[in-house]
CSV table of C-alpha atoms in Angstrom, one decimal:
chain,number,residue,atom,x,y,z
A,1,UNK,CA,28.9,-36.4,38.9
A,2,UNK,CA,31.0,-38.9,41.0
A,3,UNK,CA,28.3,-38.8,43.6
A,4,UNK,CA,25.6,-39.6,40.9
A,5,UNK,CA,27.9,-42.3,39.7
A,6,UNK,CA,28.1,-43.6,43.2
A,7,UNK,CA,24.9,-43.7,43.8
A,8,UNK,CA,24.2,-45.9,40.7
A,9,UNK,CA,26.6,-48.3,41.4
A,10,UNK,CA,25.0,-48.5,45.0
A,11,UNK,CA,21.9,-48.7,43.2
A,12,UNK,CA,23.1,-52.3,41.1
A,13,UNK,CA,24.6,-53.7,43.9
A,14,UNK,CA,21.5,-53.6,45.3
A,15,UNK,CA,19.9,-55.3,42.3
A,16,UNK,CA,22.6,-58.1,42.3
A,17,UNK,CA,22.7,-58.1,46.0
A,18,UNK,CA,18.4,-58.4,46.4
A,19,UNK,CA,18.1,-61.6,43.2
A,20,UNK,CA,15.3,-63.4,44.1
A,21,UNK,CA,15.0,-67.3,43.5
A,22,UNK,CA,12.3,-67.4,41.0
A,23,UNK,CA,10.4,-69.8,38.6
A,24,UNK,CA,11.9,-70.4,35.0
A,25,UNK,CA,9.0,-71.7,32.9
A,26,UNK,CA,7.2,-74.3,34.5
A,27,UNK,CA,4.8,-76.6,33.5
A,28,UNK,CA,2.3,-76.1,30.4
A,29,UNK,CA,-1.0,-78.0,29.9
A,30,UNK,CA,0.1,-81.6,28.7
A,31,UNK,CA,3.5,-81.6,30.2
A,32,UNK,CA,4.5,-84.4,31.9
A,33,UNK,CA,4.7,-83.8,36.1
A,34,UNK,CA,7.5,-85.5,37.9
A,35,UNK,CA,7.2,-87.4,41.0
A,36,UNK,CA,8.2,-85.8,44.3
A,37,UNK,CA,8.8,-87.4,48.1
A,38,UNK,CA,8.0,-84.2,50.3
A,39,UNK,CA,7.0,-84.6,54.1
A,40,UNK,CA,3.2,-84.9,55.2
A,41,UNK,CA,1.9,-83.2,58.2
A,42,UNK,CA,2.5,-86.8,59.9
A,43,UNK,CA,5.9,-86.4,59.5
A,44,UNK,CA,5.8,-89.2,56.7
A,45,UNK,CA,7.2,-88.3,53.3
A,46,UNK,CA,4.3,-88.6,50.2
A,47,UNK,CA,4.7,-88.8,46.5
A,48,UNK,CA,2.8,-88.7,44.0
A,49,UNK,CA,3.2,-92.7,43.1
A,50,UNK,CA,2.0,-93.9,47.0
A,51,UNK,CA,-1.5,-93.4,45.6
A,52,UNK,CA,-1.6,-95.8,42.9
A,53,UNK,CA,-5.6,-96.6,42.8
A,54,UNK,CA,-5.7,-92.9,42.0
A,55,UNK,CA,-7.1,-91.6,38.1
A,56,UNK,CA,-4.9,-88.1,38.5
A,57,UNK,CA,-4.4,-85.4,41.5
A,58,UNK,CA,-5.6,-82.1,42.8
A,59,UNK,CA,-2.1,-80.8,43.2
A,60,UNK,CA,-3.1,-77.3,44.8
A,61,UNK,CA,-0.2,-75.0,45.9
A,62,UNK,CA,-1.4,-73.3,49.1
A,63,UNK,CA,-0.7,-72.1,52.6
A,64,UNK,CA,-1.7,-71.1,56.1
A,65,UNK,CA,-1.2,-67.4,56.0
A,66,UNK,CA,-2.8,-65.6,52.4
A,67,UNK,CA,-5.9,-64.5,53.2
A,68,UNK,CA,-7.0,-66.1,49.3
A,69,UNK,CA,-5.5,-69.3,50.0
A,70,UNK,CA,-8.2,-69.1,53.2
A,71,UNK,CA,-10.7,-68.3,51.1
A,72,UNK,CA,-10.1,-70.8,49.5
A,73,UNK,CA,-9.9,-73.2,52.3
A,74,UNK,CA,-13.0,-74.7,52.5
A,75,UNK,CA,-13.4,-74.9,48.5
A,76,UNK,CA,-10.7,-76.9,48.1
A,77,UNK,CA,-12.0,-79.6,51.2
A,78,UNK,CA,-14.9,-79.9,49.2
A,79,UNK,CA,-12.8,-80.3,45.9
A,80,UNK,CA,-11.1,-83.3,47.6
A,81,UNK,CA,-15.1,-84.8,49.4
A,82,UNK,CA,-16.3,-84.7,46.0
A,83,UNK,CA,-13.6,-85.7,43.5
A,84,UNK,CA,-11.3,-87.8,45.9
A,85,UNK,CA,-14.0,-91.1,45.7
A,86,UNK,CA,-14.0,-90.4,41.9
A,87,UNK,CA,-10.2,-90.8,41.9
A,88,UNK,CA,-8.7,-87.5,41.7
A,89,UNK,CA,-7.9,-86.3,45.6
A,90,UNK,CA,-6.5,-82.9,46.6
A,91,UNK,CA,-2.8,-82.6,47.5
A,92,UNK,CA,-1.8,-79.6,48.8
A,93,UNK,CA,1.7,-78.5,49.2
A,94,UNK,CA,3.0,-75.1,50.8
A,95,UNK,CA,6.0,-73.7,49.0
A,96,UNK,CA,6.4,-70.6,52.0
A,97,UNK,CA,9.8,-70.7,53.3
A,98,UNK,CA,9.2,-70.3,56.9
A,99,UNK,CA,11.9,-67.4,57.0
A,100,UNK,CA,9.8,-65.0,55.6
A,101,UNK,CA,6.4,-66.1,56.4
A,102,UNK,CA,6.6,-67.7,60.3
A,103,UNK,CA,2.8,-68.6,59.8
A,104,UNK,CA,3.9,-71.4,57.2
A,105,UNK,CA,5.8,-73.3,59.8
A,106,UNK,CA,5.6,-77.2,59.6
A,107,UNK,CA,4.4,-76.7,63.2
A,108,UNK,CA,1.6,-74.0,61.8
A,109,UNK,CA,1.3,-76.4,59.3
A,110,UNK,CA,0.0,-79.2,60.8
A,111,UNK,CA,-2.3,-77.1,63.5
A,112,UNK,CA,-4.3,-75.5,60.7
A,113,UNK,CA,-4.6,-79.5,59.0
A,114,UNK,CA,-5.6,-80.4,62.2
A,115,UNK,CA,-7.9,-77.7,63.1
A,116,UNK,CA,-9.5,-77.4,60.0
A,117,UNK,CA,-9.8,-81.5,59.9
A,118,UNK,CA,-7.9,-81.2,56.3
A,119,UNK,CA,-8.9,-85.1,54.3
A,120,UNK,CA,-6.1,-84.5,52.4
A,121,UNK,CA,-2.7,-84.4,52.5
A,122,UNK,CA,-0.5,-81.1,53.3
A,123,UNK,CA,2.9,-81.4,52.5
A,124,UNK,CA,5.7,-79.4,52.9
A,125,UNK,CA,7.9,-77.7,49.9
A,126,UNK,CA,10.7,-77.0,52.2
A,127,UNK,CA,13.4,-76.9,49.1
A,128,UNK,CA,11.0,-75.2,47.2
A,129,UNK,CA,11.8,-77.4,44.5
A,130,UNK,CA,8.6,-78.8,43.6
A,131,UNK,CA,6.9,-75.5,43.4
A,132,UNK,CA,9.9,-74.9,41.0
A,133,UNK,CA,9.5,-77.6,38.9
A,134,UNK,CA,5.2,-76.9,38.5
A,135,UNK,CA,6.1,-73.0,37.7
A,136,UNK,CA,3.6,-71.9,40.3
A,137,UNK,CA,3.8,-68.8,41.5
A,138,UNK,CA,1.4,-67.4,43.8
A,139,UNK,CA,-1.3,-69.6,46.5
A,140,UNK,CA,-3.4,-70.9,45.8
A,141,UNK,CA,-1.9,-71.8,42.5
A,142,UNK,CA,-3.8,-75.5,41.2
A,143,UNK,CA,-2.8,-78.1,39.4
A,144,UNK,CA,-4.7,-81.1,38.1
A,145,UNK,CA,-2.7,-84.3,36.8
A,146,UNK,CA,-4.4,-87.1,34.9
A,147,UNK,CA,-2.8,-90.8,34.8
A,148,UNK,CA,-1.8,-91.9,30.8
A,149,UNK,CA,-0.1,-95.2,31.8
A,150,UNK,CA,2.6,-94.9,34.0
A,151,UNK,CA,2.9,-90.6,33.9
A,152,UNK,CA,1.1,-88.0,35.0
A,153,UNK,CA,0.2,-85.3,32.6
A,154,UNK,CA,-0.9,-81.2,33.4
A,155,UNK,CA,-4.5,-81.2,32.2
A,156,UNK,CA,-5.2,-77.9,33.7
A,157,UNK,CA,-3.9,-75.1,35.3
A,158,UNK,CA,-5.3,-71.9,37.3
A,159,UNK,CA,-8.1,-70.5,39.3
A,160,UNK,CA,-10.5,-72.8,41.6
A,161,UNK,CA,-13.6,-70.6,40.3
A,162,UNK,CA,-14.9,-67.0,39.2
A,163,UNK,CA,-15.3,-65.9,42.7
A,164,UNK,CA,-12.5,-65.7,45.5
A,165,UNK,CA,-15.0,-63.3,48.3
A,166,UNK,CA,-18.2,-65.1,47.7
A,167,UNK,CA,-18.4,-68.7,47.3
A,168,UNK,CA,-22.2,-68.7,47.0
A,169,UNK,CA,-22.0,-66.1,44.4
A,170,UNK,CA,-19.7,-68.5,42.0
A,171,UNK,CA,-21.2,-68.6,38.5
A,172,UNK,CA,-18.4,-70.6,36.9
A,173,UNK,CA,-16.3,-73.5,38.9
A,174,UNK,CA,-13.0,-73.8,36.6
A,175,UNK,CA,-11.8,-77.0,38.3
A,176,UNK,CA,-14.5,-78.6,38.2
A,177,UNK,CA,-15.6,-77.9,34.9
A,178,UNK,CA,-11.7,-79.0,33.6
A,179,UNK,CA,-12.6,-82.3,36.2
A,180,UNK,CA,-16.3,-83.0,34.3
A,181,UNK,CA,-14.2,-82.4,30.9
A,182,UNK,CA,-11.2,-84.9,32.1
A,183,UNK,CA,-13.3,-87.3,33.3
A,184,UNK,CA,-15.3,-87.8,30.4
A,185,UNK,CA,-12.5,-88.5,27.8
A,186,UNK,CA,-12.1,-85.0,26.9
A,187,UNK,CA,-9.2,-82.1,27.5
A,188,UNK,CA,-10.6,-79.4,29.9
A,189,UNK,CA,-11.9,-76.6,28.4
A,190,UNK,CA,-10.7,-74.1,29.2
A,191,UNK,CA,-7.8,-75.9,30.0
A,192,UNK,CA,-5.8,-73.0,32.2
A,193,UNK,CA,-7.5,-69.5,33.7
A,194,UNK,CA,-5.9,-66.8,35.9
A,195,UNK,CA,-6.6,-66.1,39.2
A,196,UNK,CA,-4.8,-63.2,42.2
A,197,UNK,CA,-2.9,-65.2,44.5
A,198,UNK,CA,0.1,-64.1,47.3
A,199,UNK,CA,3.1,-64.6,45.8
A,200,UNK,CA,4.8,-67.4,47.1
A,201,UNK,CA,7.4,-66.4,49.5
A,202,UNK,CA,10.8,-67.6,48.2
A,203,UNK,CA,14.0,-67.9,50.1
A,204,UNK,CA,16.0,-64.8,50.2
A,205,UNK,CA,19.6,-65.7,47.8
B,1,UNK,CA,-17.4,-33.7,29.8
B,2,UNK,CA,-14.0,-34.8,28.4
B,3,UNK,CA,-11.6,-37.3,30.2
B,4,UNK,CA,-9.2,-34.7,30.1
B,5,UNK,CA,-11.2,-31.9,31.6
B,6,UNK,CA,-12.2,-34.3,34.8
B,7,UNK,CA,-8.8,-35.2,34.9
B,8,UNK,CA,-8.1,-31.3,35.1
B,9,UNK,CA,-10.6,-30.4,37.7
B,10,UNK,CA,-9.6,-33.7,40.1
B,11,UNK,CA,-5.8,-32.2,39.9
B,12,UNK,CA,-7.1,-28.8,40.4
B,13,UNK,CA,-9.0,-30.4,43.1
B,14,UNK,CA,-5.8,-32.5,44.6
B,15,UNK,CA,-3.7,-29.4,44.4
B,16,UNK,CA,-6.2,-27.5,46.1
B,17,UNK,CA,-6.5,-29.7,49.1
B,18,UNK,CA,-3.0,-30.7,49.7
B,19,UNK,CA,-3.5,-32.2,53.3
B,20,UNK,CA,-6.2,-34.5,52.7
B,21,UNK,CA,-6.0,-37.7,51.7
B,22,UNK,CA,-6.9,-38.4,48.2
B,23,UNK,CA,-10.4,-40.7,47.3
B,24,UNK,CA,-10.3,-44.0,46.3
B,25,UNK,CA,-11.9,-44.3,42.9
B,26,UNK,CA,-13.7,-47.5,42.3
B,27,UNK,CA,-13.2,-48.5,39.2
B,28,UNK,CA,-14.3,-51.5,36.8
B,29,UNK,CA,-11.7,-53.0,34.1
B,30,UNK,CA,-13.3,-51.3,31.4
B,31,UNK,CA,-12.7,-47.8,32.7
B,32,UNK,CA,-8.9,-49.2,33.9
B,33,UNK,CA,-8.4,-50.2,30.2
B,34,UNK,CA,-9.2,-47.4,28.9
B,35,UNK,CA,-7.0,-45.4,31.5
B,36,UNK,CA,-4.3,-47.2,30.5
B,37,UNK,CA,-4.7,-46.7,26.4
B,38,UNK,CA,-4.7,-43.0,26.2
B,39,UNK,CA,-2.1,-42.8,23.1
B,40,UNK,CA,-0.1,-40.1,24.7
B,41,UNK,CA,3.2,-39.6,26.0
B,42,UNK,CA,2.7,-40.1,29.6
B,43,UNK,CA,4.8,-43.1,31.8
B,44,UNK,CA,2.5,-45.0,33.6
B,45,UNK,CA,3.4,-47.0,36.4
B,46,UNK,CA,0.8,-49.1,37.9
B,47,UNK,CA,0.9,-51.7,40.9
B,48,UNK,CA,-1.1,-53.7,41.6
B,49,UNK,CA,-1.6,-54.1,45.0
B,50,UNK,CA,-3.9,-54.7,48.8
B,51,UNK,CA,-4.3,-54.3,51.7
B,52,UNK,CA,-3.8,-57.8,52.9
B,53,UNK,CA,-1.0,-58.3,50.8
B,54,UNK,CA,2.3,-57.9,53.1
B,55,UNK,CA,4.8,-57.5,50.4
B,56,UNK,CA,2.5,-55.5,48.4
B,57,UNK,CA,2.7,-52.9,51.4
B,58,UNK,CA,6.2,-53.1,51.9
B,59,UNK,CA,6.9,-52.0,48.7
B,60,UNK,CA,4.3,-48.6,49.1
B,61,UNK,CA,6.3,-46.3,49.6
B,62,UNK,CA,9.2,-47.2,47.0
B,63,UNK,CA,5.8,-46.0,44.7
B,64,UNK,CA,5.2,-43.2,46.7
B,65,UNK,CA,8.8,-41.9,46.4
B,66,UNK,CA,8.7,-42.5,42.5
B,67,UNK,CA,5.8,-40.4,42.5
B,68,UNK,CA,7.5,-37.5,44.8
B,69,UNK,CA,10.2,-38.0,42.5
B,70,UNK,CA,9.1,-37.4,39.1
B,71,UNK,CA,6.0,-35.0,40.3
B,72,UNK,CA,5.7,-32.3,37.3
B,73,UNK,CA,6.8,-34.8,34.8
B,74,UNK,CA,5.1,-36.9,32.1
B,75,UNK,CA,5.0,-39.7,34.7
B,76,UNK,CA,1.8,-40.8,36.1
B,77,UNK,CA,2.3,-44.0,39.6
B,78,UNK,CA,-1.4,-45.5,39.8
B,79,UNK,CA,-1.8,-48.1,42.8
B,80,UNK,CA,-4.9,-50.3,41.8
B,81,UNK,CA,-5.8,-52.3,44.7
B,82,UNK,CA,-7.0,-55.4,44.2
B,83,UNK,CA,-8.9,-55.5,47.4
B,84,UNK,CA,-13.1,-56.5,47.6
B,85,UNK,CA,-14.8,-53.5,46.6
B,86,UNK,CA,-16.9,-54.6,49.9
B,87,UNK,CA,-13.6,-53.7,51.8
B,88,UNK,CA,-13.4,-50.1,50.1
B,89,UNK,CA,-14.6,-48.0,53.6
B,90,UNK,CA,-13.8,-50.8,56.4
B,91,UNK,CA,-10.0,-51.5,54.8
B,92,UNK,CA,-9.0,-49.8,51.5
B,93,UNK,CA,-9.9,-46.1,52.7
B,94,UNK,CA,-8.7,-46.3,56.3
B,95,UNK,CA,-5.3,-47.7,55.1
B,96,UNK,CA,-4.9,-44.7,52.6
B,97,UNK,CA,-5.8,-42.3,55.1
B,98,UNK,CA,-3.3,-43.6,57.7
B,99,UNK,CA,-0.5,-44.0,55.4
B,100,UNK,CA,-1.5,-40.5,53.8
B,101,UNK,CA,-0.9,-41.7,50.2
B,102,UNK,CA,-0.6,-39.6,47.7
B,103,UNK,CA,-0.5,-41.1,44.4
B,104,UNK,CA,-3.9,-41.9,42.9
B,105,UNK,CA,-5.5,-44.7,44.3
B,106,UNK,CA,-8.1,-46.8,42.5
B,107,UNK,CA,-10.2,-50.1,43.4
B,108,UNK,CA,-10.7,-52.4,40.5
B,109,UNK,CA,-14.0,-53.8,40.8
B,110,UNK,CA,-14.2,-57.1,39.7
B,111,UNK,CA,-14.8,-60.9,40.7
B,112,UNK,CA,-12.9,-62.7,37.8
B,113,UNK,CA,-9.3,-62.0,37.3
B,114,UNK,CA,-9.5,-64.7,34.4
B,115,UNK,CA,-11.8,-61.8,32.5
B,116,UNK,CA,-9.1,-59.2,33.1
B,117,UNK,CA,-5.8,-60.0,34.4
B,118,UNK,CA,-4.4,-61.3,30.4
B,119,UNK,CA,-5.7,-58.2,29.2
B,120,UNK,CA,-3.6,-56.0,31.8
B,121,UNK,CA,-0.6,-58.4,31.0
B,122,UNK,CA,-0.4,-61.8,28.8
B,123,UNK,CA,2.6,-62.9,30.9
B,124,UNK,CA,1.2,-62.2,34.5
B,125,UNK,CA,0.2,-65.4,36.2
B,126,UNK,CA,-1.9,-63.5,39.2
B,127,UNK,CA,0.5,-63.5,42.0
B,128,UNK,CA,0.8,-59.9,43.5
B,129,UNK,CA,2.9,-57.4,44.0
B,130,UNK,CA,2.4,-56.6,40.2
B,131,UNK,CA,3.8,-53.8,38.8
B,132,UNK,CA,3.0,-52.3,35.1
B,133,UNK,CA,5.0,-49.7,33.5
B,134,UNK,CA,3.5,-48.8,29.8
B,135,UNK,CA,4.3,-45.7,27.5
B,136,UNK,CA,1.9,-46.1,24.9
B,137,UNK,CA,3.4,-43.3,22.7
B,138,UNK,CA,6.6,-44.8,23.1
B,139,UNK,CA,5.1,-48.2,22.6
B,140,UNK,CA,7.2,-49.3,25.5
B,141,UNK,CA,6.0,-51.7,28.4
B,142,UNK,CA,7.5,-53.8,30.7
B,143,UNK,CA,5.9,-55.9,33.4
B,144,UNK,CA,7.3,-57.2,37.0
B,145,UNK,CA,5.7,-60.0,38.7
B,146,UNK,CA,7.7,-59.7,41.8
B,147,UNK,CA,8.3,-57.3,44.6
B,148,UNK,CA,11.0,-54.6,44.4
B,149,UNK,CA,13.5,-52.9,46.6
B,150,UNK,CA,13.7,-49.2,46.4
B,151,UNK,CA,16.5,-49.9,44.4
B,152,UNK,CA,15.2,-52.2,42.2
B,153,UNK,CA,12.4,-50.1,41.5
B,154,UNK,CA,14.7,-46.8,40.8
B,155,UNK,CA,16.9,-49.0,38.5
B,156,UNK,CA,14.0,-50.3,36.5
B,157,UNK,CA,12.2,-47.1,36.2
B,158,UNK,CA,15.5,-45.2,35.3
B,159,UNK,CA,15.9,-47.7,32.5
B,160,UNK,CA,12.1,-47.4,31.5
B,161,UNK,CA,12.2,-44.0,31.2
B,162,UNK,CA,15.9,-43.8,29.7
């Protein structure tokens, strides 16, 4: 009995020992995204605000090493050709702390932007904070923000399209869709989908 | 023939042929759905999982010792991989072979997780490890978007099936 008992408590000091830094919550469609200053493969530090001439933002949570976030890759380049010059650009942001995934390096970083001749932005999450404050969870994991005024509102949430394997087999493009909707005066419909992502590698507690 | 009787035979089969690795079932959400609502008193514990997801694999064998662990009881560990059905022979079946798994392995079919993951779980966003555990006659479920420690998974299955 005392060795079962021991072996529990062994057990829940594992649990308390193991607590991972996760999400609370997160942003729903027509909350209000805050501004953020993180650093740019250039070793400059970006927000949101910089970009003033821009309608909204492709705010795509992604990084070097899932192998969905690389299928993805090309996708979301031709996200940012197509809707940057209509004032939405891509800004992509890795939340990977380094620690546990050595292939989302700022270094790593900034030879796959450079390899893959990334137009956007990549920015690096290194609190984790801002991947925090969105609620994402997993890469890719995308965000679009639309301007009312002076803020910067969630008008959709969730999955790039209906097919992660083959792009040309893609009956439905989500983001584009929610874009067409937003774009035209009207809230995206639908206005958040699901998609399989890697989860995003917090920082060990 | 019956659900029950094929489950039955592919037991009888498993039983029979203790050494080999077990087939991957390829399955589309329907059939998983279905699985997964039989009204009887049977734990089910199902991870989602792939091959090319490292944490995913780290976590394996905490599954494959639950399964070790309550063999001969009402609890059933089913690891759906969520890998391309086009990987089933070049990655999913090689990988199951090598690590000799030995709870039941299927291969969700499908190209849309915004058609099926809400249905498996209103409160999963996508990201896996995910990790189901669902007594329907109990009417007890309880879902973990995260990875687990042996530990973590002992504790949480303890308590599920307390």
């Amino acid at each position: 009995m005392k060795k079962l008992t021991s072996f529990f408590v062994l057990c829940f000091s594992f649990v308390l020992l193991s607590a991972f830094v996760r999400p609370s919550g997160g942003y729903q469609v027509g909350d209000t995204a805050t501004d953020f200053k993180l650093k740019n493969i250039d070793g400059k530090l970006l927000a949101l605000a910089d970009n003033k001439a821009a309608k909204g933002f492709i705010v795509v949570f992604t990084c070097n090493t899932c192998p969905y976030a690389q299928a993805y890759e090309s996708r979301i380049i031709d996200l940012h050709n197509k809707f940057a010059p209509q004032g939405y650009p891509v800004v992509a942001i890795n939340p990977n702390d380094p620690a546990v995934a050595p292939g989302d390096s700022f270094e790593k970083m900034q030879a796959r932007a450079s390899s893959k001749k990334y137009p956007f932005p990549y920015l690096f999450d290194e609190t984790q904070s801002v991947a925090q404050a969105y609620g994402a969870t997993r890469t890719p994991h995308l965000y679009v923000l639309t301007r009312q005024g002076n803020a910067l509102k969630v008008a959709y949430i969730g999955a790039i399209d209906d097919n992660s394997e083959e792009p040309t087999a893609v009956k439905t493009r989500y983001v584009e869709n929610a874009l067409t909707d937003i774009m035209a005066g009207k809230p995206a419909a639908p206005n958040s989908t699901k998609a399989v992502g890697c989860t995003i590698k917090w920082k060990k507690a | 023939m019956s659900f029950y009787k094929l489950l039955l035979i592919g037991s009888l089969l498993l039983l029979a042929t203790p050494s080999q690795a077990q087939q991957v079932e390829v399955v589309k959400f329907p059939a998983l759905e279905k699985r997964l609502s039989q009204p009887n008193d049977t734990t089910y514990v199902v991870n989602f999982w792939a091959t090319w997801c490292g944490p995913c694999i780290k976590e394996l064998p905490y599954f494959e010792q639950a399964n070790k662990t309550y063999a001969g009881q009402k609890v059933k560990v089913l690891l759906v991989s969520l890998d391309y059905a086009s990987q089933l022979d070049k990655k999913v079946k090689p990988f199951v072979q090598k690590r000799g798994l030995k709870s039941e392995v299927l291969l969700l079919n499908e190209t849309d997780p915004n058609t099926w993951l809400g249905k498996v779980d209103n409160t999963w966003s996508g990201a896996i490890p995910f990790t189901l555990m669902l007594n329907n006659k109990k009417q007890k479920r309880a879902a973990f978007e995260q990875e687990f420690t042996q530990a973590e998974l002992t504790t949480q299955l303890t308590r599920f099936l307390r």
